[in-house]
Coordinates of C-alpha atoms in Angstrom, one line a residue:
M24 CA -6.7 -24.5 -6.0
T25 CA -5.7 -21.5 -8.1
S26 CA -8.4 -18.9 -8.6
P27 CA -9.9 -18.8 -12.1
L28 CA -9.0 -15.1 -12.2
V29 CA -5.4 -16.1 -11.8
Q30 CA -5.5 -18.7 -14.5
S31 CA -7.1 -16.4 -17.0
M32 CA -4.3 -13.8 -16.7
A33 CA -1.2 -16.0 -16.1
A34 CA 1.9 -15.1 -18.2
K35 CA 5.4 -16.4 -18.1
P36 CA 7.8 -14.3 -16.0
A37 CA 10.8 -12.7 -17.7
F38 CA 13.3 -15.1 -16.0
E39 CA 13.4 -18.8 -15.3
L40 CA 11.8 -20.1 -12.2
P41 CA 12.0 -23.5 -10.5
A42 CA 9.4 -26.2 -11.0
E43 CA 6.2 -25.7 -9.0
D44 CA 5.5 -27.7 -5.9
R45 CA 1.8 -28.2 -5.7
T46 CA 2.1 -30.6 -2.8
L47 CA 3.7 -28.1 -0.4
S48 CA 2.1 -25.0 -2.1
P49 CA -1.3 -26.1 -3.4
Y50 CA -2.5 -22.6 -4.0
T51 CA 0.6 -21.0 -5.7
G52 CA 3.1 -23.7 -6.4
Y53 CA 5.8 -21.4 -5.1
T54 CA 8.6 -22.3 -2.7
R55 CA 11.6 -20.6 -1.1
A56 CA 13.6 -21.4 -4.3
H57 CA 11.2 -19.3 -6.3
W58 CA 12.0 -16.3 -4.1
E59 CA 15.7 -16.8 -4.5
A60 CA 15.3 -17.2 -8.3
T61 CA 13.2 -14.0 -8.5
A62 CA 15.7 -12.0 -6.5
D63 CA 18.5 -13.2 -8.8
G64 CA 16.4 -12.5 -11.9
L65 CA 15.6 -9.0 -10.8
L66 CA 19.2 -8.3 -9.8
R67 CA 20.6 -9.7 -13.1
A68 CA 18.4 -7.5 -15.2
A69 CA 19.1 -4.4 -13.2
W70 CA 22.9 -4.8 -13.1
R71 CA 23.0 -4.6 -16.9
W72 CA 22.6 -0.8 -16.4
A73 CA 25.4 -0.2 -13.9
T74 CA 28.0 2.4 -14.3
P75 CA 31.6 1.2 -14.9
G76 CA 32.5 1.7 -11.2
R77 CA 29.2 0.0 -10.1
A78 CA 28.1 3.0 -7.9
L79 CA 24.9 3.8 -9.9
L80 CA 22.3 1.7 -11.7
D81 CA 20.9 4.0 -14.3
L82 CA 17.8 2.1 -15.4
P83 CA 16.0 3.2 -18.5
G84 CA 12.8 5.2 -18.3
R85 CA 11.4 8.6 -17.4
P86 CA 13.4 10.4 -14.6
S87 CA 11.9 11.3 -11.3
R88 CA 11.7 14.9 -10.1
S89 CA 15.0 14.3 -8.1
G90 CA 17.0 13.8 -11.3
V91 CA 19.0 11.1 -13.0
R92 CA 21.9 10.9 -10.5
S93 CA 19.5 10.4 -7.6
D94 CA 17.7 7.8 -9.7
G95 CA 20.9 6.0 -10.2
L96 CA 21.6 5.9 -6.5
E97 CA 18.1 4.6 -6.0
G98 CA 18.9 1.8 -8.4
Y99 CA 22.0 0.8 -6.4
A100 CA 20.3 1.1 -3.0
R101 CA 17.0 -0.6 -3.6
T102 CA 18.5 -3.6 -5.5
F103 CA 21.2 -3.8 -2.7
L104 CA 18.3 -4.5 -0.3
A105 CA 17.1 -7.4 -2.4
A106 CA 20.7 -8.8 -2.6
A107 CA 21.2 -8.4 1.1
F108 CA 18.1 -10.3 2.0
R109 CA 19.1 -12.9 -0.5
V110 CA 22.6 -13.4 0.8
A111 CA 21.8 -13.0 4.5
G112 CA 19.0 -15.5 4.2
A113 CA 21.5 -18.0 2.7
E114 CA 23.9 -17.4 5.6
G115 CA 26.4 -15.7 3.4
E116 CA 26.2 -17.9 0.3
D117 CA 26.5 -15.7 -2.7
P118 CA 26.8 -17.8 -5.8
H119 CA 26.4 -14.9 -8.2
G120 CA 28.8 -12.6 -6.5
W121 CA 26.3 -9.8 -5.8
L122 CA 28.1 -8.5 -2.7
D123 CA 31.3 -7.9 -4.6
R124 CA 29.5 -5.6 -6.9
Y125 CA 27.9 -3.6 -4.1
A126 CA 31.2 -3.3 -2.3
D127 CA 32.8 -1.8 -5.4
G128 CA 29.8 0.5 -5.8
L129 CA 30.1 1.7 -2.2
A130 CA 33.7 2.5 -2.7
A131 CA 33.2 4.4 -5.9
G132 CA 30.0 6.3 -4.9
T133 CA 31.5 7.6 -1.6
R134 CA 34.9 8.6 -3.0
T135 CA 33.8 12.2 -4.0
P136 CA 30.1 12.5 -3.1
G137 CA 28.3 15.5 -4.6
R138 CA 30.7 15.7 -7.6
D139 CA 29.2 15.7 -11.1
D140 CA 31.0 12.7 -12.5
T141 CA 30.1 9.1 -13.6
E142 CA 30.1 7.5 -10.2
S143 CA 29.7 9.9 -7.3
W144 CA 26.6 9.7 -5.1
P145 CA 24.6 12.8 -4.4
L146 CA 24.8 14.3 -1.0
I147 CA 22.0 13.8 1.5
L148 CA 20.3 17.2 2.2
D149 CA 17.0 18.4 3.7
H150 CA 13.9 16.8 2.2
H151 CA 12.8 20.0 0.4
V152 CA 16.3 20.6 -1.1
Q153 CA 17.7 17.2 -2.1
G154 CA 15.9 14.7 0.0
Q155 CA 15.7 11.5 -2.1
P156 CA 19.2 10.3 -1.1
M157 CA 18.0 10.2 2.5
V158 CA 15.4 7.6 1.5
E159 CA 18.1 5.5 -0.2
S160 CA 20.5 5.8 2.8
A161 CA 18.2 3.5 4.8
S162 CA 18.4 0.8 2.1
V163 CA 22.2 1.2 2.0
A164 CA 22.4 1.0 5.8
L165 CA 20.1 -2.0 6.0
G166 CA 22.0 -3.8 3.2
L167 CA 25.3 -3.2 5.1
R168 CA 23.8 -4.3 8.4
L169 CA 22.3 -7.5 6.9
T170 CA 25.6 -8.5 5.2
R171 CA 28.1 -7.1 7.7
A172 CA 30.1 -10.3 8.0
W173 CA 30.5 -10.7 4.3
L174 CA 30.8 -7.1 3.1
W175 CA 31.3 -4.4 5.7
D176 CA 33.8 -6.2 7.8
R177 CA 36.0 -6.9 4.7
L178 CA 36.0 -3.3 3.5
D179 CA 39.1 -1.1 3.6
S180 CA 39.0 1.2 6.6
G181 CA 39.0 4.2 4.4
V182 CA 35.9 3.0 2.5
R183 CA 34.2 2.4 5.8
D184 CA 35.0 5.9 7.0
R185 CA 33.7 7.5 3.8
A186 CA 30.5 5.4 3.9
E187 CA 29.9 6.5 7.4
E188 CA 30.4 10.2 6.5
W189 CA 28.0 9.9 3.6
L190 CA 25.4 8.1 5.8
R191 CA 25.6 10.7 8.5
G192 CA 24.1 13.2 6.1
A193 CA 20.8 11.5 7.0
L194 CA 21.3 12.3 10.7
R195 CA 22.2 16.0 10.0
H196 CA 19.4 17.0 7.7
T197 CA 15.6 17.3 8.0
P198 CA 13.4 14.4 6.8
A199 CA 10.0 14.8 5.3
P200 CA 7.3 14.9 8.1
N201 CA 6.3 11.3 7.8
N202 CA 7.8 7.8 7.7
W203 CA 11.1 9.5 6.5
Y204 CA 12.2 9.8 10.1
L205 CA 12.7 6.1 10.0
F206 CA 15.5 6.5 7.5
P207 CA 17.9 8.2 9.8
Y208 CA 16.6 5.8 12.5
S209 CA 17.8 2.9 10.3
V210 CA 21.1 4.6 9.5
A211 CA 21.8 5.3 13.1
G212 CA 20.9 1.6 14.0
F213 CA 23.5 0.4 11.5
L214 CA 26.2 2.8 12.7
E215 CA 25.6 1.7 16.3
S216 CA 25.8 -1.9 15.3
V217 CA 29.3 -1.5 14.0
G218 CA 30.6 0.5 16.9
R219 CA 30.1 3.9 15.4
G220 CA 27.3 5.2 17.5
D221 CA 27.3 8.5 19.4
A222 CA 25.0 11.2 20.7
E223 CA 24.1 12.0 17.1
T224 CA 22.8 8.5 16.3
A225 CA 21.1 8.3 19.7
R226 CA 19.2 11.6 19.0
A227 CA 18.0 10.3 15.6
R228 CA 16.6 7.1 17.0
E229 CA 15.0 8.8 20.0
R230 CA 13.3 11.4 17.7
A231 CA 11.9 8.6 15.4
R232 CA 10.6 6.7 18.4
D233 CA 8.9 9.7 19.8
L234 CA 7.2 10.5 16.5
M235 CA 6.1 6.9 16.1
E236 CA 4.2 7.1 19.4
G237 CA 2.3 10.2 18.3
W238 CA 1.5 8.6 14.9
Y239 CA 0.2 5.3 16.4
R240 CA -3.6 5.3 16.3
G241 CA -4.5 1.8 17.5
Q242 CA -5.4 -1.6 16.0
G243 CA -1.8 -1.9 14.6
W244 CA -2.2 1.2 12.4
Y245 CA 0.1 4.2 12.2
A246 CA -0.7 7.5 10.5
D247 CA 2.0 8.4 8.0
G248 CA 2.8 11.7 9.7
D249 CA 0.6 14.0 11.7
G250 CA -2.4 13.8 9.4
R251 CA -4.6 10.9 8.5
A252 CA -2.7 9.0 5.8
F253 CA -3.2 5.2 6.3
D254 CA -2.0 3.0 3.5
H255 CA 0.6 0.4 2.6
Y256 CA 3.3 2.5 4.2
N257 CA 2.1 0.9 7.5
G258 CA 3.6 -2.4 6.4
W259 CA 6.5 -1.7 4.2
A260 CA 7.8 1.3 6.3
L261 CA 6.3 2.1 9.7
H262 CA 6.3 -1.5 10.9
L263 CA 9.2 -2.9 8.9
Y264 CA 12.0 -0.6 10.0
P265 CA 11.6 -0.7 13.8
V266 CA 10.8 -4.5 13.9
L267 CA 13.6 -5.4 11.6
D268 CA 16.0 -3.1 13.6
A269 CA 15.1 -5.1 16.7
L270 CA 15.6 -8.4 14.9
L271 CA 19.0 -7.4 13.6
A272 CA 20.0 -6.1 17.0
G273 CA 19.2 -9.4 18.6
D274 CA 16.8 -7.8 21.0
T275 CA 14.4 -9.9 22.9
E276 CA 11.8 -7.9 21.0
S277 CA 12.5 -10.0 18.0
S278 CA 11.3 -13.1 19.8
S279 CA 7.7 -14.2 19.7
S280 CA 7.9 -14.9 23.4
S281 CA 9.2 -11.4 24.2
S282 CA 8.1 -9.6 27.3
S283 CA 10.1 -6.5 26.2
S284 CA 8.6 -3.1 26.8
S285 CA 9.1 -2.2 23.2
P286 CA 5.6 -2.1 21.6
Y287 CA 6.6 -2.6 17.9
G288 CA 6.3 -6.4 17.7
D289 CA 2.9 -6.4 19.4
R290 CA 1.7 -3.7 17.1
L291 CA 2.8 -5.6 14.0
R292 CA 0.9 -8.7 15.3
E293 CA -2.2 -6.6 15.8
H294 CA -1.8 -5.0 12.4
L295 CA -1.7 -8.3 10.7
E296 CA -5.0 -9.4 12.3
G297 CA -6.8 -7.0 9.9
F298 CA -4.2 -6.4 7.1
S299 CA -4.1 -10.1 6.3
L300 CA -7.6 -9.8 4.9
L301 CA -6.5 -7.2 2.4
F302 CA -5.2 -9.6 -0.2
G303 CA -7.6 -11.1 -2.8
A304 CA -7.8 -14.8 -3.5
D305 CA -5.6 -14.1 -6.6
G306 CA -2.9 -12.7 -4.4
A307 CA -3.5 -9.0 -5.2
P308 CA -3.2 -6.4 -2.5
I309 CA -5.7 -3.6 -2.3
H310 CA -5.1 -1.0 -5.0
F311 CA -5.1 2.0 -2.6
G312 CA -2.7 4.7 -1.5
R313 CA 0.5 6.0 -3.0
S314 CA 3.6 4.3 -4.2
L315 CA 1.7 1.3 -5.6
T316 CA 4.5 0.6 -8.1
Y317 CA 6.2 -1.1 -5.1
R318 CA 3.8 -3.9 -5.8
F319 CA 4.7 -7.1 -3.8
A320 CA 6.3 -5.0 -1.1
A321 CA 2.8 -5.0 0.3
S322 CA 3.5 -8.5 1.7
A323 CA 6.7 -7.4 3.6
A324 CA 4.8 -7.1 6.9
V325 CA 3.4 -10.6 6.5
G326 CA 6.9 -12.0 5.8
L327 CA 8.4 -10.0 8.7
G328 CA 5.8 -11.2 11.1
A329 CA 6.5 -14.8 10.2
V330 CA 10.3 -14.3 10.5
T331 CA 10.1 -12.6 13.9
G332 CA 7.1 -14.6 15.3
H333 CA 5.1 -11.4 15.7
T334 CA 2.1 -12.6 13.8
P335 CA -1.3 -14.1 14.5
L336 CA -1.2 -16.1 11.3
A337 CA -0.4 -19.7 10.9
A338 CA 2.8 -20.3 8.9
G339 CA 0.8 -21.8 6.0
V340 CA -1.4 -18.7 5.8
S341 CA 1.6 -16.4 5.8
R342 CA 3.2 -18.5 3.1
R343 CA 0.0 -18.3 1.1
L344 CA -0.1 -14.5 1.3
V345 CA 3.6 -13.8 0.5
N346 CA 3.7 -16.4 -2.3
G347 CA 0.4 -15.2 -3.7
S348 CA 1.4 -11.6 -3.8
L349 CA 4.7 -12.3 -5.5
R350 CA 3.1 -14.6 -8.1
Y351 CA 0.3 -12.2 -8.8
F352 CA 2.6 -9.6 -10.2
L353 CA 5.1 -11.9 -11.9
D354 CA 2.2 -13.6 -13.7
R355 CA 0.9 -10.2 -15.0
G356 CA 4.1 -9.0 -16.6
A357 CA 5.3 -6.7 -13.9
T358 CA 8.9 -7.2 -15.0
G359 CA 8.4 -6.8 -18.8
T360 CA 10.4 -8.8 -21.3
D361 CA 13.7 -7.3 -20.1
G362 CA 13.3 -8.5 -16.5
L363 CA 13.1 -5.0 -15.1
L364 CA 10.2 -4.0 -12.8
S365 CA 8.3 -1.4 -14.8
L366 CA 6.7 1.8 -13.4
G367 CA 3.1 0.8 -12.9
W368 CA 1.0 -2.0 -11.5
H369 CA 0.6 -5.1 -13.7
G370 CA 2.7 -3.5 -16.5
P371 CA 3.5 0.2 -17.1
H372 CA 0.7 2.5 -15.9
E373 CA 1.2 6.3 -15.7
A374 CA -1.8 7.1 -13.4
T375 CA -0.4 4.8 -10.7
L376 CA 2.7 6.9 -10.3
Q377 CA 3.8 10.0 -8.3
S378 CA 6.2 12.7 -9.3
Y379 CA 8.9 11.1 -7.1
S380 CA 8.7 7.8 -9.1
G381 CA 11.7 7.1 -11.1
P382 CA 12.9 4.0 -13.1
A383 CA 14.3 2.3 -10.0
S384 CA 11.5 3.2 -7.7
P385 CA 9.7 -0.1 -8.1
Y386 CA 12.6 -1.9 -6.5
W387 CA 11.3 -1.0 -3.1
A388 CA 9.5 -4.2 -3.8
S389 CA 12.8 -5.7 -2.5
K390 CA 11.4 -5.3 1.0
A391 CA 9.2 -8.4 0.4
F392 CA 12.4 -10.5 0.3
V393 CA 12.6 -10.0 4.1
A394 CA 10.8 -13.4 4.0
L395 CA 14.2 -14.9 2.9
L396 CA 15.5 -14.3 6.4
A397 CA 13.5 -17.3 7.4
P398 CA 15.8 -20.2 6.6
Q399 CA 14.9 -23.2 4.5
D400 CA 13.7 -25.2 7.5
H401 CA 11.6 -22.4 8.9
P402 CA 7.8 -23.1 9.2
L403 CA 7.2 -20.3 6.7
W404 CA 8.8 -22.6 4.0
T405 CA 8.0 -26.1 5.4
A406 CA 4.3 -25.6 6.3
T407 CA 1.8 -26.4 3.6
E408 CA 0.0 -23.4 2.2
E409 CA -3.4 -22.8 3.8
A410 CA -6.3 -20.6 2.5
A411 CA -5.9 -16.9 2.8
P412 CA -8.4 -15.0 4.9
S413 CA -10.2 -13.8 1.8
E414 CA -10.7 -17.4 0.7
G415 CA -12.7 -18.3 3.8
P416 CA -16.3 -17.4 4.5
D417 CA -17.6 -14.0 3.6
R418 CA -16.2 -11.5 6.1
V419 CA -16.7 -7.9 7.1
L420 CA -14.1 -6.2 9.2
A421 CA -14.3 -2.7 10.7
L422 CA -11.0 -0.8 11.5
P423 CA -12.2 2.2 13.5
A424 CA -8.6 3.5 14.1
P425 CA -7.8 4.3 10.5
G426 CA -11.5 4.6 9.6
L427 CA -11.6 1.7 7.1
L428 CA -14.1 -1.1 6.4
A429 CA -13.0 -4.2 4.6
H430 CA -15.1 -7.0 3.2
S431 CA -14.4 -10.1 1.2
T432 CA -16.6 -12.6 -0.6
R433 CA -15.6 -16.2 -1.0
A434 CA -17.4 -16.8 -4.2
D435 CA -15.1 -14.6 -6.2
G436 CA -12.2 -13.9 -3.8
I437 CA -12.6 -10.1 -4.1
V438 CA -11.7 -7.9 -1.2
R439 CA -13.1 -4.3 -1.0
L440 CA -11.9 -1.5 1.2
H441 CA -14.2 1.4 2.0
N442 CA -12.4 4.5 3.0
H443 CA -13.9 6.7 5.7
G444 CA -10.6 7.9 7.3
S445 CA -7.5 8.1 5.1
D446 CA -7.0 11.3 3.1
H447 CA -3.3 12.0 2.8
I448 CA -3.8 15.7 3.6
R449 CA -1.2 17.2 5.9
P450 CA -2.3 19.3 8.9
H451 CA -0.9 22.6 7.5
E452 CA -2.7 22.2 4.2
G453 CA -6.0 23.9 3.4
E454 CA -8.5 21.7 1.8
S455 CA -9.1 24.0 -1.2
G456 CA -5.4 24.1 -1.9
V457 CA -5.0 20.4 -2.3
A458 CA -5.6 18.7 -5.6
D459 CA -7.8 15.6 -5.9
D460 CA -5.9 12.4 -5.3
P461 CA -7.7 9.4 -6.8
L462 CA -5.6 7.0 -4.7
Y463 CA -7.1 8.4 -1.4
S464 CA -10.3 10.4 -2.2
R465 CA -12.5 7.6 -3.5
Q466 CA -15.1 6.0 -1.2
S467 CA -14.0 2.4 -2.1
Y468 CA -11.1 0.4 -3.4
S469 CA -10.6 -3.2 -4.2
T470 CA -8.1 -6.0 -5.1
H471 CA -9.6 -6.2 -8.6
T472 CA -10.2 -2.6 -9.6
G473 CA -8.3 0.6 -9.6
P474 CA -9.5 4.2 -9.4
T475 CA -10.1 6.1 -12.6
A476 CA -7.5 8.7 -13.6
A477 CA -7.9 12.3 -12.4
A478 CA -8.8 13.5 -15.9
N479 CA -11.7 11.1 -16.2
V480 CA -15.0 10.8 -14.2
A481 CA -14.3 9.8 -10.6
D482 CA -15.4 6.3 -9.7
N483 CA -16.9 5.5 -6.2
Q484 CA -17.6 9.1 -5.4
L485 CA -20.4 11.3 -4.1
T486 CA -20.2 14.7 -5.7
V487 CA -22.2 17.9 -5.5
E488 CA -22.7 20.0 -8.7
I489 CA -23.5 23.7 -8.4
A490 CA -23.8 25.9 -11.5
G491 CA -21.7 23.4 -13.4
A492 CA -18.9 23.2 -10.8
V493 CA -18.3 19.7 -9.5
S494 CA -17.1 19.0 -5.9
G495 CA -14.3 16.8 -4.7
R496 CA -13.6 15.0 -1.5
R497 CA -10.4 16.1 0.3
R498 CA -10.2 16.0 4.1
I499 CA -12.1 13.0 5.4
R500 CA -13.6 13.3 8.9
P501 CA -14.2 9.8 10.4
L502 CA -17.5 9.4 12.3
G503 CA -17.1 5.8 13.4
A504 CA -17.0 2.2 12.3
G505 CA -18.1 -1.2 13.7
D506 CA -19.1 -4.7 12.7
G507 CA -21.2 -7.6 13.7
A508 CA -21.9 -11.1 12.5
G509 CA -21.7 -10.9 8.7
W510 CA -21.9 -7.2 8.4
G511 CA -20.1 -4.0 9.2
W512 CA -20.2 -0.2 8.7
A513 CA -18.0 2.9 8.5
A514 CA -19.0 6.6 8.3
S515 CA -17.4 9.9 7.6
A516 CA -18.1 13.5 6.7
H517 CA -16.5 15.9 4.3
L518 CA -16.8 19.5 3.1
P519 CA -17.2 19.5 -0.7
V520 CA -14.3 21.4 -2.5
F521 CA -14.9 22.9 -5.9
T522 CA -12.1 23.2 -8.5
S523 CA -13.8 26.2 -10.3
G524 CA -15.6 29.2 -8.9
A525 CA -15.7 29.6 -5.1
P526 CA -13.7 26.7 -3.6
M527 CA -16.3 26.0 -0.9
V528 CA -20.0 26.8 -0.2
P529 CA -20.8 28.0 3.4
G530 CA -22.7 25.3 5.3
L531 CA -22.4 22.6 2.7
R532 CA -21.5 19.3 4.2
V533 CA -21.8 15.6 3.2
E534 CA -22.2 12.8 5.8
S535 CA -21.7 9.3 4.4
V536 CA -22.3 5.8 5.7
T537 CA -21.2 2.5 4.1
V538 CA -22.8 -0.8 5.3
A539 CA -21.2 -4.0 3.9
R540 CA -23.1 -7.3 3.8
G541 CA -22.1 -10.1 1.5
R542 CA -21.3 -8.6 -1.9
Y543 CA -23.6 -5.7 -1.2
E544 CA -22.6 -2.1 -0.2
L545 CA -25.4 0.0 1.1
R546 CA -24.3 3.7 0.6
A547 CA -26.3 6.4 2.4
H548 CA -25.5 10.1 2.3
R549 CA -27.0 13.1 4.0
V550 CA -26.3 16.4 2.2
L551 CA -26.7 19.5 4.3
G552 CA -26.8 23.1 3.2
A553 CA -27.3 22.5 -0.5
P554 CA -28.1 25.7 -2.4
P555 CA -31.2 25.6 -4.7
G556 CA -30.5 23.8 -8.0
S557 CA -27.8 21.6 -6.6
R558 CA -27.3 18.2 -8.2
V559 CA -25.9 15.2 -6.4
R560 CA -24.2 12.3 -8.2
Q561 CA -23.0 8.9 -6.9
T562 CA -20.7 6.7 -9.0
G563 CA -19.9 3.0 -8.6
W564 CA -17.0 0.8 -9.5
A565 CA -15.0 1.3 -12.7
T566 CA -14.7 -1.8 -14.8
G567 CA -13.8 -2.6 -18.4
P568 CA -15.5 -4.8 -21.1
E569 CA -12.7 -7.4 -21.1
E570 CA -12.8 -7.9 -17.3
S571 CA -14.6 -10.8 -15.5
V572 CA -15.7 -8.5 -12.7
R573 CA -18.9 -6.5 -13.0
S574 CA -20.0 -3.3 -11.4
A575 CA -23.6 -2.5 -10.5
L576 CA -25.3 0.5 -8.9
H577 CA -29.0 0.8 -7.9
G578 CA -30.8 3.8 -6.5
L579 CA -33.0 3.1 -3.4
Y580 CA -34.0 6.6 -2.4
G581 CA -33.5 10.2 -3.6
W582 CA -32.1 9.4 -7.0
E583 CA -33.8 10.4 -10.3
T584 CA -31.8 9.0 -13.1
R585 CA -29.1 6.3 -13.8
D586 CA -26.6 6.3 -16.6
E587 CA -23.1 5.1 -17.4
V588 CA -20.0 7.3 -17.9
R589 CA -17.0 6.4 -19.9
A590 CA -13.4 6.6 -18.5
P591 CA -11.2 6.3 -21.6
Q592 CA -8.0 6.4 -19.7
G593 CA -9.1 3.3 -17.9
T594 CA -7.6 2.0 -14.7
A595 CA -4.5 0.0 -13.7
Y596 CA -6.6 -3.1 -14.5
T597 CA -8.2 -2.2 -17.8
R598 CA -7.3 0.2 -20.7
W599 CA -10.9 1.5 -20.9
A600 CA -13.6 1.6 -18.3
V601 CA -17.2 2.5 -17.7
V602 CA -18.6 3.8 -14.4
P603 CA -22.3 3.6 -13.4
R604 CA -23.8 6.8 -12.1
L605 CA -26.9 8.0 -10.2
T606 CA -28.1 11.6 -10.3
G607 CA -30.5 13.5 -8.0
V608 CA -31.5 17.0 -7.0
A609 CA -30.8 18.5 -3.6
E610 CA -31.8 21.7 -1.7
G611 CA -31.2 22.3 1.9
T612 CA -31.0 18.8 3.6
A613 CA -31.5 15.8 1.5
L614 CA -31.0 12.0 1.9
F615 CA -29.7 9.6 -0.8
V616 CA -29.5 5.9 -0.5
A617 CA -28.0 3.4 -3.1
L618 CA -26.9 -0.1 -3.4
A619 CA -23.6 -1.0 -5.1
S620 CA -21.7 -4.2 -5.8
L621 CA -18.6 -5.4 -7.4
T622 CA -18.7 -9.1 -8.2
A623 CA -17.3 -11.9 -10.4
E624 CA -20.1 -14.3 -9.5
P625 CA -21.4 -15.7 -12.8
D626 CA -25.1 -15.7 -11.8
A627 CA -25.3 -12.8 -9.4
A628 CA -28.9 -11.6 -9.0
P629 CA -29.6 -8.0 -10.0
L630 CA -29.4 -5.4 -7.2
S631 CA -33.0 -4.5 -7.7
E632 CA -33.9 -7.9 -6.0
A633 CA -31.7 -7.5 -3.0
V634 CA -33.8 -5.0 -1.0
S635 CA -37.6 -5.5 -0.4
E636 CA -38.3 -2.3 1.5
V637 CA -36.8 1.1 2.1
T638 CA -38.2 3.5 4.7
V639 CA -36.8 7.1 5.1
T640 CA -37.7 9.6 7.8
G641 CA -36.5 12.9 6.5
D642 CA -37.0 15.0 9.7
T643 CA -34.8 12.7 11.8
G644 CA -32.5 11.6 9.0
T645 CA -33.2 7.9 9.4
V646 CA -33.0 5.2 6.8
E647 CA -34.2 1.6 7.3
V648 CA -33.6 -1.1 4.7
R649 CA -35.2 -4.5 4.7
W650 CA -33.1 -7.3 2.9
A651 CA -35.0 -9.7 0.7
D652 CA -32.9 -12.8 1.4
D653 CA -33.7 -13.1 5.1
G654 CA -35.9 -10.2 6.1
S655 CA -33.2 -8.6 8.3
R656 CA -33.1 -4.8 8.6
T657 CA -30.3 -2.3 8.5
R658 CA -31.1 1.0 10.2
I659 CA -29.0 4.2 9.8
A660 CA -29.7 7.3 11.8
F661 CA -27.7 10.5 11.0
D662 CA -28.6 12.6 14.0
P663 CA -27.1 11.4 16.2
L664 CA -25.2 8.8 14.1
T665 CA -26.2 5.2 14.8
V666 CA -26.0 2.1 12.6
G667 CA -27.6 -1.2 13.5
H668 CA -28.5 -4.4 11.8
G669 CA -30.6 -7.4 12.8

């Protein structure tokens, strides 16, 4: 029951894994023992690079912008999280002695923090000064909280005092204006759990809760700050920290039958209703948003939902998703031959990274090991794997709160995500002053393709070209989303931003609608205020010659020419890519309609056969498309915006 796409790419992981169990896990073969073996394998490889006093793990590779010492702390903290889940899930059994190493490292790192020597941890300061240690403080605090009985309670009182003083730096300094506020929240939760709470810890937790309420937008989705950034941080940060905090505190919130007034568990459950669709049949998460080098951390929310009971998913479905995500990356060489998680996606990939990415950054993947908090006899491990949502009938799901539209096709197990609401631009930033970010600015993303690099042609993008200057898409203004039986839509507007010449053209605006139906994506755009001589271009999915997926793009209205553009830097999935492109001319107000698809179906019919009729009424901005397979019609009106199908 393994996808052909999985079988074609399978490679041996860098460490030994147990024998597969295809009876209990017919889709992946993975069991709980595979998770323990993976945690041990990752830890064993990372600890080869520890300092003599065990306070820092200086993994090889390019340093982050925070510097080598901060990167070494990152190596300690993020692997500690994996070890903590591993040992806590085994009720204290620690056959490899991981906790002794972390106890030694804690003592050495906090002895003289801030000193420039072999072992000392950097101080925690404001995010714009020296902020990365604040991120790592949360992993240290969670690791100590998870393993309290076997590590913290056995420490010398002086080490405990020093550790507290270092951790309190997170409470006394300013986090970045996003999910970072959950780092002092987690530190404060740990300190309170060991009887060291006070007004300072209470303020940190109250501040984070207040911000979370303002960032919550509905349907289980939080914005990552005051803007409109919606991505994997919803699962591996904004849901994980408060729900895990409640679980470790023993609150009734951690029970599936809870009637607690805390909303976090209910929000996680609602989030998983839609998020569970965003994994392909091969186990891949959507390649979208920043910090993708955290890889299988994308399944952390699924595992946490199963552990706490805050999930709408059957245990066998949760098992399928977490196992599939872990195996997807192990089978594709994410660890390399040395057993270390590389900076990239499958293997090393520079364009996937951010400037804050360092050699140990990928170890935030440790958050996926939250699934190990479910003991061996938990349904997550005893239930037989069931099909993932993307392996069921073709499905289209609108998520109006974040402005996203997801759709999956059973024939090839591909999931696509159309972005009409997430842009990662902070409220204080002007659009023209923000660089293009391929991980947010594209119209569409998938489980089987990645965006092209910034230096290459942009895939899945509508651009306006004026006097040789090409526009980009920065702030995305959602206009709505909805779905029906077998179809769905999402819409947005943006003001084109130009990287050369005048940054913006007065009155120039683009309104875009995506309608998904089966493997088809109907893309309609209304360009307003285009100066004479403007050219409009629409690109499709970027794919490579060695891939089994194929990209197609077909003009239905307004387009004059079609060609293909090369992207030599490729994507996270292929070393070299080609992007289909349509080109048309615009002046004033103009409508453009195209059909796109990404498919691995071997005998997929050409897009030219999908639509039998297109009717466009320019004065009202209305597009009506008749589908060839069943005669149904899709109608898009831009003024006012309405989308219908029937």
